[in-house]
Structures are given as structure tokens and as C-alpha cells.
Amino acid sequence: AQKVTQAQTEISVVEKEDVTLDCVYETRDTTYYLFWYKQPPSGELVFLIRRNSFDEQNEISGRYSWNFQKSTSSFNFTITASQVVDSAVYFCALRAHAGNNRKLIWGLGTSLAVNP
Amino acid sequence: KAGVTQTPRYLIKTRGQQVTLSCSPISGHRSVSWYQQTPGQGLQFLFEYFSETQRNKGNFPGRFSGRQFSNSRSEMNVSTLELGDSALYLCASSTSGTGTNTEAFFGQGTRLTVV
């Protein structure tokens, strides 16, 4: 069975702090895809990153960085020098590679509050 | 390039009624998926359509149904509404055919309240 766990329900930080959002996944597939999405109060899920299971390179995009470790089944997301605009719910998701099993399996999300 | 458009944004319905939600995907995207989001259950997959065919289905009762038109626009229908159907319904579109390595782009959702 596939599962995504985001153990942190809520995180509150002060602006300019660094914050890491944890994501642990379970899957029996050897090929799979991991995603992070951001959901601001408006409700729309905004795509942040996709990572293939065969590519363990970490990625940095501006203030955002992602650490993918297959050995620990984790795909953690770090925001450096957080800003108030980063306040949102962040979701980690998993998708199998197998043809018909295309649905996204979601974590329950981490609500991030960045305070001025 | 226009994003995913969902209509209406908000709906209030009474128990027992039925409702139809609409989703227009990004131009050129042929895959449309629907998700239900509730505080208790999080995001749960409803179904996916590709080229007018349902390709995958989640674990929801038969009251939940959908379809996709030749222009890739999709509708989902919920019949005999229950209070527990109150949720944010999100539609996602993607380009993917048989591959799964493409990201899905989401609309702003339809917030359904059943009273």
C-alpha cells in the first residue's frame, strides 16, 4: 500500500527563520514520483516540485530546497529565510509509475504560519 | 495561458439534492482528475478521465460520478447529497497519456456545503 506521512500538523515561525517540512512515504513500487504542493488560503493547489524515484539529486530553487533520500523514504522541503507570503498549507504527494495507478496519494499537509 | 477553471466556486445545497460541478482544464491537457478535500480526511482521489474515458477511480460510493467531453472539459455529479459531502472539490489537469511523470495543475476548487 502507498502512504504519505507529514508528521508536522502545524508549524509557526518568525519571518527570516529557516523551516523544514518533513515528508515520509511508503511504496512497494521501484519507480514512483514525489511532489510538493502549496495551498494558500485561496484554495488552489500550486505545484512546487516533482522528483522521480531514480533521481536522488537534491534541488534548490531560490529560497526553496528539497532533500530526497530513498534510504529513509523521505522527501523533505526547506524554506530558507521564510517570508509571510510563505504562509500556507504544504502537501507532499506520491504517485506510482504503473499505468493505471495514477492517482496522487497525499499527506495530510503541514500548515505553516510565518509571523512578521 | 489560462489555468484550470472550476465553476461554480461556491455552492450550498440541501440534503438529498444533486449537484454538478464543472472543470475546464488547461488548453491541450487531456487528463482531468477530481479530488475531495475535507479537514478530517485530507485530499482523496475521486476519479480520473483521459480522452473521455474513466481511467482510474477512487473509493467513493456510486453517488459520485463524472464524465469528460470531447473538448476535455469534465463534470462531476453527486446525487442524493449527504452532510458528509461538504468539502472542497478540486480538479486537476495534466498532459499525460500513459506516462505518470507529469505534474498536475489544480483549479481553485468548488466549495460545496450541504445543509
Short mmCIF file of C-alpha atoms in Angstrom, two decimals, chain A residues 10-108:
data_model
loop_
_atom_site.label_atom_id
_atom_site.label_comp_id
_atom_site.label_asym_id
_atom_site.label_seq_id
_atom_site.Cartn_x
_atom_site.Cartn_y
_atom_site.Cartn_z
CA GLU A 10 1.26 22.97 12.20
CA ILE A 11 4.46 24.99 12.28
CA SER A 12 4.81 28.58 13.35
CA VAL A 13 7.99 30.56 12.71
CA VAL A 14 9.11 34.14 12.71
CA GLU A 15 9.98 35.77 9.43
CA LYS A 16 13.52 35.06 8.19
CA GLU A 17 13.77 31.79 10.07
CA ASP A 18 14.55 28.64 8.13
CA VAL A 19 11.93 25.92 8.31
CA THR A 20 11.90 22.28 7.20
CA LEU A 21 8.73 20.40 6.38
CA ASP A 22 9.02 16.64 6.71
CA CYS A 23 7.57 14.04 4.37
CA VAL A 24 7.92 10.29 4.72
CA TYR A 25 6.42 7.92 2.17
CA GLU A 26 5.72 4.24 1.77
CA THR A 27 5.53 2.37 -1.51
CA ARG A 28 6.44 -1.01 -2.94
CA ASP A 29 7.00 0.41 -6.40
CA THR A 30 10.55 0.77 -7.61
CA THR A 31 9.60 3.69 -9.84
CA TYR A 32 7.46 6.45 -8.44
CA TYR A 33 7.13 10.21 -8.32
CA LEU A 34 7.04 12.60 -5.40
CA PHE A 35 5.52 16.04 -5.38
CA TRP A 36 5.17 19.07 -3.16
CA TYR A 37 2.24 21.43 -3.49
CA LYS A 38 1.39 24.66 -1.72
CA GLN A 39 -2.17 25.59 -0.86
CA PRO A 40 -2.65 29.26 0.06
CA PRO A 41 -5.91 30.45 1.63
CA SER A 42 -7.42 30.91 -1.84
CA GLY A 43 -7.61 27.11 -2.08
CA GLU A 44 -5.75 26.45 -5.29
CA LEU A 45 -3.01 23.84 -5.05
CA VAL A 46 0.18 25.25 -6.51
CA PHE A 47 2.74 22.82 -7.89
CA LEU A 48 6.21 23.29 -6.42
CA ILE A 49 8.33 20.32 -7.45
CA ARG A 50 8.30 16.80 -8.87
CA ARG A 51 11.03 14.29 -8.12
CA ASN A 52 11.49 10.93 -9.83
CA SER A 53 12.48 7.97 -7.68
CA PHE A 54 15.56 7.28 -9.77
CA ASP A 55 16.88 10.81 -9.32
CA GLU A 56 18.14 11.40 -5.79
CA GLN A 57 19.77 14.73 -6.51
CA ASN A 58 18.71 17.46 -4.15
CA GLU A 59 17.23 20.54 -5.71
CA ILE A 60 17.35 24.20 -4.88
CA SER A 61 15.04 26.82 -6.31
CA GLY A 62 15.55 30.23 -4.81
CA ARG A 63 14.69 30.01 -1.14
CA TYR A 64 13.25 26.52 -1.55
CA SER A 65 15.24 23.31 -1.38
CA TRP A 66 14.32 19.66 -1.34
CA ASN A 67 16.20 16.73 0.18
CA PHE A 68 15.22 13.34 -1.29
CA GLN A 69 16.61 10.28 0.49
CA LYS A 70 15.43 6.87 -0.71
CA SER A 71 17.26 5.14 2.16
CA THR A 72 14.91 6.75 4.66
CA SER A 73 11.93 7.17 2.28
CA SER A 74 11.90 10.88 2.93
CA PHE A 75 11.40 13.93 0.76
CA ASN A 76 11.83 16.96 3.00
CA PHE A 77 11.25 20.56 1.99
CA THR A 78 13.19 23.50 3.41
CA ILE A 79 12.31 27.16 3.12
CA THR A 80 15.26 29.43 3.82
CA ALA A 81 14.69 32.91 5.22
CA SER A 82 10.94 32.42 5.40
CA GLN A 83 8.56 35.23 4.47
CA VAL A 84 4.98 35.99 5.45
CA VAL A 85 3.90 35.08 1.90
CA ASP A 86 5.10 31.53 2.55
CA SER A 87 2.21 31.05 4.97
CA ALA A 88 0.11 28.24 3.53
CA VAL A 89 -0.61 24.55 3.85
CA TYR A 90 2.02 22.41 2.18
CA PHE A 91 1.27 18.96 0.86
CA CYS A 92 3.57 16.13 -0.06
CA ALA A 93 2.20 13.57 -2.53
CA LEU A 94 3.19 10.28 -4.12
CA ARG A 95 2.23 8.79 -7.46
CA ALA A 96 3.03 5.32 -8.72
CA HIS A 97 4.52 4.74 -12.13
CA ALA A 98 2.29 1.79 -13.01
CA GLY A 99 -0.07 2.55 -15.84
CA ASN A 100 -3.49 2.63 -14.23
CA ASN A 101 -2.43 3.59 -10.73
CA ARG A 102 -2.06 7.25 -11.49
CA LYS A 103 -3.79 8.82 -8.54
CA LEU A 104 -1.90 11.08 -6.22
CA ILE A 105 -1.62 9.83 -2.65
CA TRP A 106 -1.49 12.82 -0.32
CA GLY A 107 -0.15 13.55 3.10
CA LEU A 108 -2.47 15.44 5.43
#
